[in-house]
Short mmCIF file of N, CA and C in Angstrom, two decimals:
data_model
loop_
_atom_site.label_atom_id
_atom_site.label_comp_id
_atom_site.label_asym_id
_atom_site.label_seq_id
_atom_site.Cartn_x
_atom_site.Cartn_y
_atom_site.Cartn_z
N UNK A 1 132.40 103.13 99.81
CA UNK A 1 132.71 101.75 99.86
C UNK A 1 131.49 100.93 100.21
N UNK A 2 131.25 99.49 99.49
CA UNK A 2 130.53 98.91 100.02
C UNK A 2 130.85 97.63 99.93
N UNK A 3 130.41 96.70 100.24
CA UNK A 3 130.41 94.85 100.30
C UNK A 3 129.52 94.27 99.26
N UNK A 4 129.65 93.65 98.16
CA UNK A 4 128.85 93.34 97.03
C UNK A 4 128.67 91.84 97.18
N UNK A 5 127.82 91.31 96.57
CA UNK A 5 127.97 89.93 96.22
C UNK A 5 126.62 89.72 95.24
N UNK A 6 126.68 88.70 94.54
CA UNK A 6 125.75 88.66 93.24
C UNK A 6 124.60 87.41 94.23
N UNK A 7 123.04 87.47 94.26
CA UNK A 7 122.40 86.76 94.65
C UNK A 7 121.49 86.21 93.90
N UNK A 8 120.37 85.34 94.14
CA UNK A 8 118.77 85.42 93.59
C UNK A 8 117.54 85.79 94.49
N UNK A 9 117.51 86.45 93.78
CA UNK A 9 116.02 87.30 94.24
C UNK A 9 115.16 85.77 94.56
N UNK A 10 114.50 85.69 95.53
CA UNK A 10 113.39 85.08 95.53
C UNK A 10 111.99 84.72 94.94
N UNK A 11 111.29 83.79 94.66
CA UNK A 11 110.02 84.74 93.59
C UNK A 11 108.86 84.84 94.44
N UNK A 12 109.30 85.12 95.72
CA UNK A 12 108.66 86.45 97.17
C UNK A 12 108.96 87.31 96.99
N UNK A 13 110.02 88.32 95.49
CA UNK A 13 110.86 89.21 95.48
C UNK A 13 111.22 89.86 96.69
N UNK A 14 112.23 88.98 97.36
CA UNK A 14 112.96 89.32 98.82
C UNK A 14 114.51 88.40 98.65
N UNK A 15 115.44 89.38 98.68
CA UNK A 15 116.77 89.09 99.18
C UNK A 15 117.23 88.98 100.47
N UNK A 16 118.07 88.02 100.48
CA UNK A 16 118.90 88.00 101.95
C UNK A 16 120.43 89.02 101.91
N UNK A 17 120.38 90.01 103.30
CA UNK A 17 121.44 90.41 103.24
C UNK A 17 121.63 90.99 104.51
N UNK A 18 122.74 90.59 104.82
CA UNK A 18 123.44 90.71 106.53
C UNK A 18 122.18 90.10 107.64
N UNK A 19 121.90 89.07 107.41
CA UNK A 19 120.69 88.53 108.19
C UNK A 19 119.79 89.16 108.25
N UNK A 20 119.31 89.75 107.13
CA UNK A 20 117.68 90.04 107.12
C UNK A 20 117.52 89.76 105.76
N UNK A 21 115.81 90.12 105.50
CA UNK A 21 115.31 90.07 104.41
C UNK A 21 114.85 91.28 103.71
N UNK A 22 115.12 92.04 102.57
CA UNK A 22 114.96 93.14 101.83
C UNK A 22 113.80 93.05 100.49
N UNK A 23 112.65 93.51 100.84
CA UNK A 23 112.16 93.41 99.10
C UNK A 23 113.27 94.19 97.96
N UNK A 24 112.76 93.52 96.62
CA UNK A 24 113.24 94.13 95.81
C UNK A 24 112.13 94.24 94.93
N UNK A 25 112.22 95.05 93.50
CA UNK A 25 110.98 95.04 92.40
C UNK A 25 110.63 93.95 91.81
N UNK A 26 109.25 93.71 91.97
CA UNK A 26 108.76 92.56 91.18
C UNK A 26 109.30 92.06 90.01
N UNK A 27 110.08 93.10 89.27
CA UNK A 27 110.46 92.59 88.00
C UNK A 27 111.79 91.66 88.24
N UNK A 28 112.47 91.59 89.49
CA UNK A 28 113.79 91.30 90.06
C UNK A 28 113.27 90.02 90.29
N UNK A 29 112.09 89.10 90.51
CA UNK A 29 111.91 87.88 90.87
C UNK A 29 112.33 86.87 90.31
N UNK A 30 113.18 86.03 91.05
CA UNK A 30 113.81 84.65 90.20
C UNK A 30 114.73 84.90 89.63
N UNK A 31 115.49 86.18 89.67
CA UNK A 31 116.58 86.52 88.72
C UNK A 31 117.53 86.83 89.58
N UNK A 32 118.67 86.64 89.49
CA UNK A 32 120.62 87.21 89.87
C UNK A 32 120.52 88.56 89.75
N UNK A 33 120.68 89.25 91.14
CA UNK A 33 120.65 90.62 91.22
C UNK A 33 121.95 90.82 92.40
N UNK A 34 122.60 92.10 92.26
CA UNK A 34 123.96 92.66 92.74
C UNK A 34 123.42 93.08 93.87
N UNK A 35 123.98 93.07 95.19
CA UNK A 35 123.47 93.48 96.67
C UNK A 35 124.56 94.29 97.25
N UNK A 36 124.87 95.65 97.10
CA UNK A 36 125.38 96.23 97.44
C UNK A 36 125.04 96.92 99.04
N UNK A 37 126.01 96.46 100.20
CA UNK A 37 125.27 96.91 101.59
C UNK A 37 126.94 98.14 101.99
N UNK A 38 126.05 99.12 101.73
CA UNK A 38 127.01 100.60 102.25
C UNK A 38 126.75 100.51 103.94
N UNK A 39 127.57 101.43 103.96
CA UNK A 39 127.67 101.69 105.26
C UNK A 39 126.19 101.93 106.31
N UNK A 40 125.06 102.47 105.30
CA UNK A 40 123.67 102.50 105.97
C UNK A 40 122.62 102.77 105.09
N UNK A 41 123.06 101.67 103.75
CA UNK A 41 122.13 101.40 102.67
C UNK A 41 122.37 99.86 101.83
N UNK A 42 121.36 99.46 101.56
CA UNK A 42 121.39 98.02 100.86
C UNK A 42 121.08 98.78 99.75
N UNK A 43 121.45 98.39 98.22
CA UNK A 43 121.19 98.63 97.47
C UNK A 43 120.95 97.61 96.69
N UNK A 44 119.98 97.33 95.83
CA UNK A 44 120.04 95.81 94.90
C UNK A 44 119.97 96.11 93.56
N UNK A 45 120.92 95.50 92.82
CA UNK A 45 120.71 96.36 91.13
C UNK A 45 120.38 94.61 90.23
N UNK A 46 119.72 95.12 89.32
CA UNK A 46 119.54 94.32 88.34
C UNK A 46 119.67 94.95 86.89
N UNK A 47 120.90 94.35 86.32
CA UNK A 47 121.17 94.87 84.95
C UNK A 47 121.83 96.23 85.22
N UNK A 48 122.39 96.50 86.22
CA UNK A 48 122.59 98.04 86.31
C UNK A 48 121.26 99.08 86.67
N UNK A 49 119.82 98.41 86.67
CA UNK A 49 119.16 99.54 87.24
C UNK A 49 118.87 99.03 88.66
N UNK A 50 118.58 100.23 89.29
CA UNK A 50 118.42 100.07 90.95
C UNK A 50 116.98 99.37 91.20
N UNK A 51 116.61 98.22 92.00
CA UNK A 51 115.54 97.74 91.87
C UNK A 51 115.22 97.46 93.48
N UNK A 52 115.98 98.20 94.30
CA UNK A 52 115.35 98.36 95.85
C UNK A 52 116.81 98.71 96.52
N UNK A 53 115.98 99.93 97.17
CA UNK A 53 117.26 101.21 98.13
C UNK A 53 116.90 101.25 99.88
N UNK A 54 117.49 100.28 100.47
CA UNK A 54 116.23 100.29 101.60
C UNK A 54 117.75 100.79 102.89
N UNK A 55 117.03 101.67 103.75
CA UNK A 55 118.08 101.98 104.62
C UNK A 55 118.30 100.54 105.38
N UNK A 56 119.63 100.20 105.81
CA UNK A 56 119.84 99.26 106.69
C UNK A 56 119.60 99.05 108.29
N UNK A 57 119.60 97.84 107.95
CA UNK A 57 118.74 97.42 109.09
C UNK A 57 119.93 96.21 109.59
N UNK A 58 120.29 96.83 111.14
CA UNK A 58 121.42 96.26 111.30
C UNK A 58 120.75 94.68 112.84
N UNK A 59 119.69 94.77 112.71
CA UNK A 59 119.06 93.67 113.50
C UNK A 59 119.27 92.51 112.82
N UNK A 60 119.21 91.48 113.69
CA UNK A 60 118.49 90.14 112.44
C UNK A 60 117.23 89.81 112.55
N UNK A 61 116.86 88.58 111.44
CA UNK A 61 116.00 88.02 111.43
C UNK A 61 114.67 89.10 110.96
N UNK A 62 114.61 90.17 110.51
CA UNK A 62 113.86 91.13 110.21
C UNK A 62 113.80 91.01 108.56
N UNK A 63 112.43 91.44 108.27
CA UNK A 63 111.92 91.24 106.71
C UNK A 63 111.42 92.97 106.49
N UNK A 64 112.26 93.60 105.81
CA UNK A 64 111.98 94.72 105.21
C UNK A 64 111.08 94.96 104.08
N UNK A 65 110.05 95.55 104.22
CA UNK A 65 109.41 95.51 102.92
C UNK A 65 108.94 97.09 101.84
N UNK A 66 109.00 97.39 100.77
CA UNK A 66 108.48 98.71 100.39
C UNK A 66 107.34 98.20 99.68
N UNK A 67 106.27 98.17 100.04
CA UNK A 67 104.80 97.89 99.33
C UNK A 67 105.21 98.34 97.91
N UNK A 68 105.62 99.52 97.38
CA UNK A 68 105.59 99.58 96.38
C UNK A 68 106.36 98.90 95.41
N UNK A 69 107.48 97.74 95.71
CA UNK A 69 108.07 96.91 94.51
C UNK A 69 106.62 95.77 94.61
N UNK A 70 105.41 95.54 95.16
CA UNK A 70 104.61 94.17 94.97
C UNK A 70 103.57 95.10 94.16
N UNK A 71 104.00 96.04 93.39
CA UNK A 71 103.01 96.94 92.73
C UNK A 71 102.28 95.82 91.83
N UNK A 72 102.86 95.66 90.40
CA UNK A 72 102.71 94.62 89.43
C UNK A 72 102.26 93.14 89.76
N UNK A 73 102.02 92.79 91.38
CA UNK A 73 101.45 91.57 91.58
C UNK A 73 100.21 91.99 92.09
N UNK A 74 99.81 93.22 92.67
CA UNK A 74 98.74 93.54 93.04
C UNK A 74 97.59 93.51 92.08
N UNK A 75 98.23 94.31 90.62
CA UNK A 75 97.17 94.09 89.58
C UNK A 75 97.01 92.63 89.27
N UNK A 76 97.98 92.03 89.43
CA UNK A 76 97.00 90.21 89.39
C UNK A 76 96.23 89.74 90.59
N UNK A 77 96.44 90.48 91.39
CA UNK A 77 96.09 89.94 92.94
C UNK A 77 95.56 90.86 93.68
N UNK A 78 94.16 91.95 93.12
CA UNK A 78 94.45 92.70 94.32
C UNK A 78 93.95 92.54 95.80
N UNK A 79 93.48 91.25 95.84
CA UNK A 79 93.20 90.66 97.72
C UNK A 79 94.25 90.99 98.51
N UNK A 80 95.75 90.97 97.66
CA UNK A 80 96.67 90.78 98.55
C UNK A 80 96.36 92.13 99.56
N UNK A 81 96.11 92.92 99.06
CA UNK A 81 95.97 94.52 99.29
C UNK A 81 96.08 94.43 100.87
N UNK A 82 94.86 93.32 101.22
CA UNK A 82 93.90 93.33 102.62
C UNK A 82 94.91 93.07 103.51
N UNK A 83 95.19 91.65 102.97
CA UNK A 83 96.09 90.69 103.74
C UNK A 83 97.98 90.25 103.60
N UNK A 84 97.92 90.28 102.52
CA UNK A 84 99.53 90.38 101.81
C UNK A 84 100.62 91.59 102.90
N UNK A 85 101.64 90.84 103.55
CA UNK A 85 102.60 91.03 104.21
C UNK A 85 103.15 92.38 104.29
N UNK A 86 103.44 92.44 102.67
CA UNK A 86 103.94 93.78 102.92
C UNK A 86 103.15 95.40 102.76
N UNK A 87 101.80 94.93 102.93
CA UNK A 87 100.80 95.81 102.92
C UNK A 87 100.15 96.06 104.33
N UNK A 88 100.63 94.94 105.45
CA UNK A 88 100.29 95.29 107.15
C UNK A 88 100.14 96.35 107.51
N UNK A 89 101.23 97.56 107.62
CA UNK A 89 101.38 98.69 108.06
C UNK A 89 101.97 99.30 107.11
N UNK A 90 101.62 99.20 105.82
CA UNK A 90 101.23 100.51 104.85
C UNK A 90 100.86 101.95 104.87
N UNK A 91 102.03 102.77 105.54
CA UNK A 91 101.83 104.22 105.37
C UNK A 91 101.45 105.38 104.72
N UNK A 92 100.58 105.05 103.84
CA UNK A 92 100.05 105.84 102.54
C UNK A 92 99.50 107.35 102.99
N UNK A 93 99.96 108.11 102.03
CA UNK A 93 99.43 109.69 102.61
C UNK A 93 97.69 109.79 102.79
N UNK A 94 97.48 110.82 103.77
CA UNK A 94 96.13 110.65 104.04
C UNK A 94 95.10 110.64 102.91
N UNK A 95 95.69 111.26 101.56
CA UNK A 95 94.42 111.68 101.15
C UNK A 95 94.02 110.18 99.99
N UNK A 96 95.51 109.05 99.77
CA UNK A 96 95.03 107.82 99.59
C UNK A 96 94.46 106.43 100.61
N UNK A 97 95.28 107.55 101.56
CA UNK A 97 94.26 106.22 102.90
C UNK A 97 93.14 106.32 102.97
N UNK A 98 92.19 107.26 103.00
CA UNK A 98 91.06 107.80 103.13
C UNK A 98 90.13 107.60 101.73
N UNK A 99 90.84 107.03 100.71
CA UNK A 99 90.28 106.80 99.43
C UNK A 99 90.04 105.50 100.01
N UNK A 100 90.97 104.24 100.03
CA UNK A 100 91.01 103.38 100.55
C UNK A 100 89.98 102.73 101.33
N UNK A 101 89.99 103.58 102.39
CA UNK A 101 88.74 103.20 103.44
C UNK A 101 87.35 103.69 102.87
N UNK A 102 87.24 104.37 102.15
CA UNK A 102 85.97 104.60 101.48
C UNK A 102 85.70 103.37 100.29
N UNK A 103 86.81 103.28 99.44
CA UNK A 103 86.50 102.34 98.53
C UNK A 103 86.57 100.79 98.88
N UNK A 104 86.36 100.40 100.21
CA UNK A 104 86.40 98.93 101.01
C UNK A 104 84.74 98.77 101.13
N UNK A 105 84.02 99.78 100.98
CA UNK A 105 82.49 99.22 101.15
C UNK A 105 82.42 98.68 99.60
N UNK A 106 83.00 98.59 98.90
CA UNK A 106 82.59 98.22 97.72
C UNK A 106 82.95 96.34 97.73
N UNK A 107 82.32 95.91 96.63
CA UNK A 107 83.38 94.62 96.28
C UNK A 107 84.52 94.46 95.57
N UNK A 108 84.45 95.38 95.33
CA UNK A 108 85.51 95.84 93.89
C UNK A 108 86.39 96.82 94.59
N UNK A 109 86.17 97.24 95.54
CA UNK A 109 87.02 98.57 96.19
C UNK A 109 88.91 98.06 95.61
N UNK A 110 89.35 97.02 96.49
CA UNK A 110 90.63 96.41 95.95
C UNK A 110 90.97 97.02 94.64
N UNK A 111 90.30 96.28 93.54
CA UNK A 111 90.79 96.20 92.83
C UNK A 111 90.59 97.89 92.24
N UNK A 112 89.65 98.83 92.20
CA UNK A 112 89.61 100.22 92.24
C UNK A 112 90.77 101.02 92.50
N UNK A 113 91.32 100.50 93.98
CA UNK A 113 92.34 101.22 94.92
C UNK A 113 93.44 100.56 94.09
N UNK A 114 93.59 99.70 93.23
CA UNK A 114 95.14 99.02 92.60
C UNK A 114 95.22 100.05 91.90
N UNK A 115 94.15 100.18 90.42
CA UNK A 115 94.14 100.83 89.42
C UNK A 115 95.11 102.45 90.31
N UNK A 116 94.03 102.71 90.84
CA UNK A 116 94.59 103.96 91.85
C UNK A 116 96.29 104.25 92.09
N UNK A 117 96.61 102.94 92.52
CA UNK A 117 98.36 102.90 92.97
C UNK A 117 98.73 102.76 91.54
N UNK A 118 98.43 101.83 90.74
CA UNK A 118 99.18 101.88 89.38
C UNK A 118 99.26 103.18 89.00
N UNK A 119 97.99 104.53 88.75
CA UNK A 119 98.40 105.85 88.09
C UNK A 119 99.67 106.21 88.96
N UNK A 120 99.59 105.99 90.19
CA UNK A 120 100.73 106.95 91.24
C UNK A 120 102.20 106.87 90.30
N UNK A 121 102.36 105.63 89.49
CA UNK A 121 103.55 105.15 89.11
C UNK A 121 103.76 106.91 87.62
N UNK A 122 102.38 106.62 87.11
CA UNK A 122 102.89 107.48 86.21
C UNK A 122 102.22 109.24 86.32
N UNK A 123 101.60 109.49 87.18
CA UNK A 123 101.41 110.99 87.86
C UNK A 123 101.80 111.58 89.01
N UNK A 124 102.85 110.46 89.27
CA UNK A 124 103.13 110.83 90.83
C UNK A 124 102.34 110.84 92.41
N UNK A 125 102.68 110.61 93.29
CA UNK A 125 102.12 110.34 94.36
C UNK A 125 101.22 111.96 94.96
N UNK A 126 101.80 112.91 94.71
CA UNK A 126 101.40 114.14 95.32
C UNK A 126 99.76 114.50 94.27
N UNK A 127 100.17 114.17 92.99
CA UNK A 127 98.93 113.93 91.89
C UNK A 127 97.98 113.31 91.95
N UNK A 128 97.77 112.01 92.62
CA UNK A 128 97.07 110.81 93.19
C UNK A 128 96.30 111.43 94.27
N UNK A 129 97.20 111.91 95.14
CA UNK A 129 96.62 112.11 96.81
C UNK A 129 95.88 113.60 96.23
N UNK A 130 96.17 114.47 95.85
CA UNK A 130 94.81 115.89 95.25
C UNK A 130 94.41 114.77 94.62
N UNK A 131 93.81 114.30 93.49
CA UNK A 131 93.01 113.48 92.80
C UNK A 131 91.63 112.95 93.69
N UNK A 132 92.54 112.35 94.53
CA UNK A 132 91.42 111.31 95.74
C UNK A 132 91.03 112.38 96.73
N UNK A 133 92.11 113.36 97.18
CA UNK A 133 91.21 114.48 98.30
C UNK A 133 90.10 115.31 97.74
N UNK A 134 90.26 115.60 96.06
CA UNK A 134 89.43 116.20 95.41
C UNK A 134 88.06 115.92 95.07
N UNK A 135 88.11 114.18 95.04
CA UNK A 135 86.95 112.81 94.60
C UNK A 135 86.14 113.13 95.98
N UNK A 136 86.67 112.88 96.76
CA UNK A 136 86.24 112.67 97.90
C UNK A 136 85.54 113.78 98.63
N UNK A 137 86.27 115.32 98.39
CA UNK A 137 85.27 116.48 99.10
C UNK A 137 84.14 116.71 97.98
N UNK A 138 84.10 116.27 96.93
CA UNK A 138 82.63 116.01 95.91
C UNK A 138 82.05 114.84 96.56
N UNK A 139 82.33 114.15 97.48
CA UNK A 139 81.62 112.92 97.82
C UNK A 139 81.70 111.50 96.96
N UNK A 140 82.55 111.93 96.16
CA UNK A 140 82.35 110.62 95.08
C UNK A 140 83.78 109.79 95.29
N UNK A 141 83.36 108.97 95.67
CA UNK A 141 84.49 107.99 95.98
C UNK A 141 84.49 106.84 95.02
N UNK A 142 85.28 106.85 93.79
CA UNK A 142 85.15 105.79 92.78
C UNK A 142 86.84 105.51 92.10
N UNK A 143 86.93 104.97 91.80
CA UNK A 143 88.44 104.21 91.37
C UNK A 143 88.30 104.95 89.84
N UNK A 144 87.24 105.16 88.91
CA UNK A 144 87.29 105.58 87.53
C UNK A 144 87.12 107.16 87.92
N UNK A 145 86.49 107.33 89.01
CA UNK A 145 86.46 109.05 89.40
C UNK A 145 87.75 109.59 89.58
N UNK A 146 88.52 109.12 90.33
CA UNK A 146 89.90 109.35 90.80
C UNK A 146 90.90 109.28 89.49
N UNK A 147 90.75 108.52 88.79
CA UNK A 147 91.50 108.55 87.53
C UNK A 147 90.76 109.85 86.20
N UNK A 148 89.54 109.71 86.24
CA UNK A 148 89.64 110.84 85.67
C UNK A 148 89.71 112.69 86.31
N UNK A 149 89.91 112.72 87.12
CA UNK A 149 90.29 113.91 88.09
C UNK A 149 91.25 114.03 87.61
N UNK A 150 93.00 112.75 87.74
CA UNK A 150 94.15 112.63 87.42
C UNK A 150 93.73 113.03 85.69
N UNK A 151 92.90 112.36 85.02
CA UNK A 151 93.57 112.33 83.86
C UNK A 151 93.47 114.11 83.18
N UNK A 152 92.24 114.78 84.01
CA UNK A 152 91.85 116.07 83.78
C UNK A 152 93.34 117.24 83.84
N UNK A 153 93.72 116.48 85.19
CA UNK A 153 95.12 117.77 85.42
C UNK A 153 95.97 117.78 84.85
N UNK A 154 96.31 116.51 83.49
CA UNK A 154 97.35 116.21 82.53
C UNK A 154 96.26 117.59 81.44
N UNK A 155 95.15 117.52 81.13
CA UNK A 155 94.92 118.54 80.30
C UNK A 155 95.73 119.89 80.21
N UNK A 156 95.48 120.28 78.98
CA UNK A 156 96.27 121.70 78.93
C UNK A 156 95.01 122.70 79.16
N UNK A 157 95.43 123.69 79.43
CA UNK A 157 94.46 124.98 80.03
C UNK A 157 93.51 125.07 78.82
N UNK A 158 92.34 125.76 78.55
CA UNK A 158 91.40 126.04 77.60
C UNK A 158 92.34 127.05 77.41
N UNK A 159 92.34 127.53 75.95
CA UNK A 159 92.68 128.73 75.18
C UNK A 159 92.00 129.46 75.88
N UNK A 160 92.73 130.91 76.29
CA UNK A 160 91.38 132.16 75.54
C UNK A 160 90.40 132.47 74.65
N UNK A 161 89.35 133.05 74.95
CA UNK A 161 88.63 132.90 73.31
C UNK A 161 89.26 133.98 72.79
N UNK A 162 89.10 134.10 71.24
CA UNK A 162 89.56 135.68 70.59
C UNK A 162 88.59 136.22 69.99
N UNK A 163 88.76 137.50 70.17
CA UNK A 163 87.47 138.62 69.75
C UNK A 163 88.26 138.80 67.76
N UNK A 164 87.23 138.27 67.09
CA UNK A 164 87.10 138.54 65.82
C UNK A 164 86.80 140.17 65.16
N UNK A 165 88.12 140.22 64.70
CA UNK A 165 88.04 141.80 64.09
C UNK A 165 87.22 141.68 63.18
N UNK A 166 86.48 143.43 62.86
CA UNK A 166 85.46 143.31 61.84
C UNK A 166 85.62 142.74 60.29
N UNK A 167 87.07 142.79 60.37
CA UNK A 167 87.47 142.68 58.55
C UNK A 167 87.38 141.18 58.56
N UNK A 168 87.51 140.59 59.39
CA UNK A 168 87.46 139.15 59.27
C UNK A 168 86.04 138.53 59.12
N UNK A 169 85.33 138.98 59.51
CA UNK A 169 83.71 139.08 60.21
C UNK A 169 83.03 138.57 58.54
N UNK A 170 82.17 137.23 58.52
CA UNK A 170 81.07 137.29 57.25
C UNK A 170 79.97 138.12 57.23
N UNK A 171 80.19 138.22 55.76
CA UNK A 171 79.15 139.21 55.96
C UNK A 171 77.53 138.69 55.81
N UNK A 172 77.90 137.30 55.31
CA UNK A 172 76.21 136.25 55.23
C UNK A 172 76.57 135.13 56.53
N UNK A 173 76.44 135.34 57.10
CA UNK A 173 76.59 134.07 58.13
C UNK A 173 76.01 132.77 57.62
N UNK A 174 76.72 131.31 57.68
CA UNK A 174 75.99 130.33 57.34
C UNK A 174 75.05 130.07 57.96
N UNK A 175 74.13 129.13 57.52
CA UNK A 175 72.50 128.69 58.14
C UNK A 175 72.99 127.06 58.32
N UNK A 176 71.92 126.78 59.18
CA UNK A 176 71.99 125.23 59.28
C UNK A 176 70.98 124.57 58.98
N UNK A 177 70.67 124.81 57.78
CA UNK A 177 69.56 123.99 56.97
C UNK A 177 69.66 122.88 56.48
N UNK A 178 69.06 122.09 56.97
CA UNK A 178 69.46 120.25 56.52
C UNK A 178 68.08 120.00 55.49
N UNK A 179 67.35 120.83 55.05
CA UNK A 179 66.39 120.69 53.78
C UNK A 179 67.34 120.85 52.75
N UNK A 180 68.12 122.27 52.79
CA UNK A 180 68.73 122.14 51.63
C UNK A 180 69.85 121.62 50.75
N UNK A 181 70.43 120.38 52.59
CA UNK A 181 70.90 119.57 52.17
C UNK A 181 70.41 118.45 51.50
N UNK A 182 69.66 118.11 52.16
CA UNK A 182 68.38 117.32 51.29
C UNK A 182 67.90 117.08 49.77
N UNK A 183 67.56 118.43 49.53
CA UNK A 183 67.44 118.84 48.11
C UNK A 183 68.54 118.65 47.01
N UNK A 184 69.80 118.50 47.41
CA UNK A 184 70.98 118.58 46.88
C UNK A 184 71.40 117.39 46.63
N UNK A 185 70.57 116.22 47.80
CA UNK A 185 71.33 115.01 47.75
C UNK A 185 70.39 114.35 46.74
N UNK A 186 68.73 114.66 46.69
CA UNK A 186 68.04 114.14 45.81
C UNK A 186 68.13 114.59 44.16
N UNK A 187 68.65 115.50 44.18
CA UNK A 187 68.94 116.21 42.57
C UNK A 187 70.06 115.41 42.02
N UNK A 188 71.01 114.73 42.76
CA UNK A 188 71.85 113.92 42.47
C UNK A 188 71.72 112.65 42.09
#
């Protein structure tokens, strides 16, 4: 059982429900979304998909946030990273916190560390964090390093090589003579 009622998302993407405030997914902003509050879960759906599951919070006046629905504003914004609300006390596993704090000497670090959270969406978080622990015990702390680490472990394994039986074997091996390509192209 739960208590429903149809609301609008804010375009802070944050709902009100039982006197607090709940993010929901960026894509939920400005739009009529369903607020389902269970017995010790808010649930918020838009269109039927789930667009923020946050355990309840039976205080008031409290603003719940999951950094990860302000994903998609970060790539327009990634300053917010520093300063933006629901990034204060951002619990990120060690081996992206530690990317993080390495990639802040940069000027660009921000926006490095977004790119970074955007792959998490499509390699997963456990994929991300080896990626960056991996960047990092090479010493190389880079936002395009970290993505190609990720993009390496989507590779498929190298074949085996295969040992060529004799019957298959030429018996003139080709040459790599570019004269007598030459000759061939001028006779023409």
């Amino acid at each position: 059982g739960f208590a429903e009622k149809v609301l609008r998302a804010s375009t802070t993407c944050l709902i009100m429900a039982d006197h607090n405030r709940y993010s929901v997914d960026a894509r939920a902003a400005g739009r009529m979304v369903q607020v389902r509050s269970h017995a010790g879960r808010v649930v918020v759906l838009l269109d039927d998909d789930v667009v923020a599951d946050h355990p309840r919070d039976f205080r008031r006046g409290e603003v719940i946030y999951d950094p990860w629905h302000y994903l998609p504003i970060l790539v327009r914004k990634p300053g917010a990273l520093r300063n933006g609300a629901p990034f204060k006390d951002w619990d990120l596993p060690p081996g992206l916190a530690a990317a993080q704090v390495k990639l802040r000497q940069y000027a660009d670090g921000d926006r490095q560390f977004v790119k970074i959270l955007c792959a998490v969406v499509d390699h997963g978080l456990v994929a991300a964090e080896a990626a960056c622990a991996e960047a990092l015990e090479a010493g190389i702390a880079s936002g395009d390093v970290i993505l190609a680490v990720l993009a390496r472990q989507l590779q498929p394994p190298t074949p085996p090589s295969m040992t060529i039986p004799d019957g298959l074997r030429l018996k003139v091996e080709p040459k790599a003579d570019c004269a007598r390509y030459d000759s061939l192209r001028h006779a023409a």
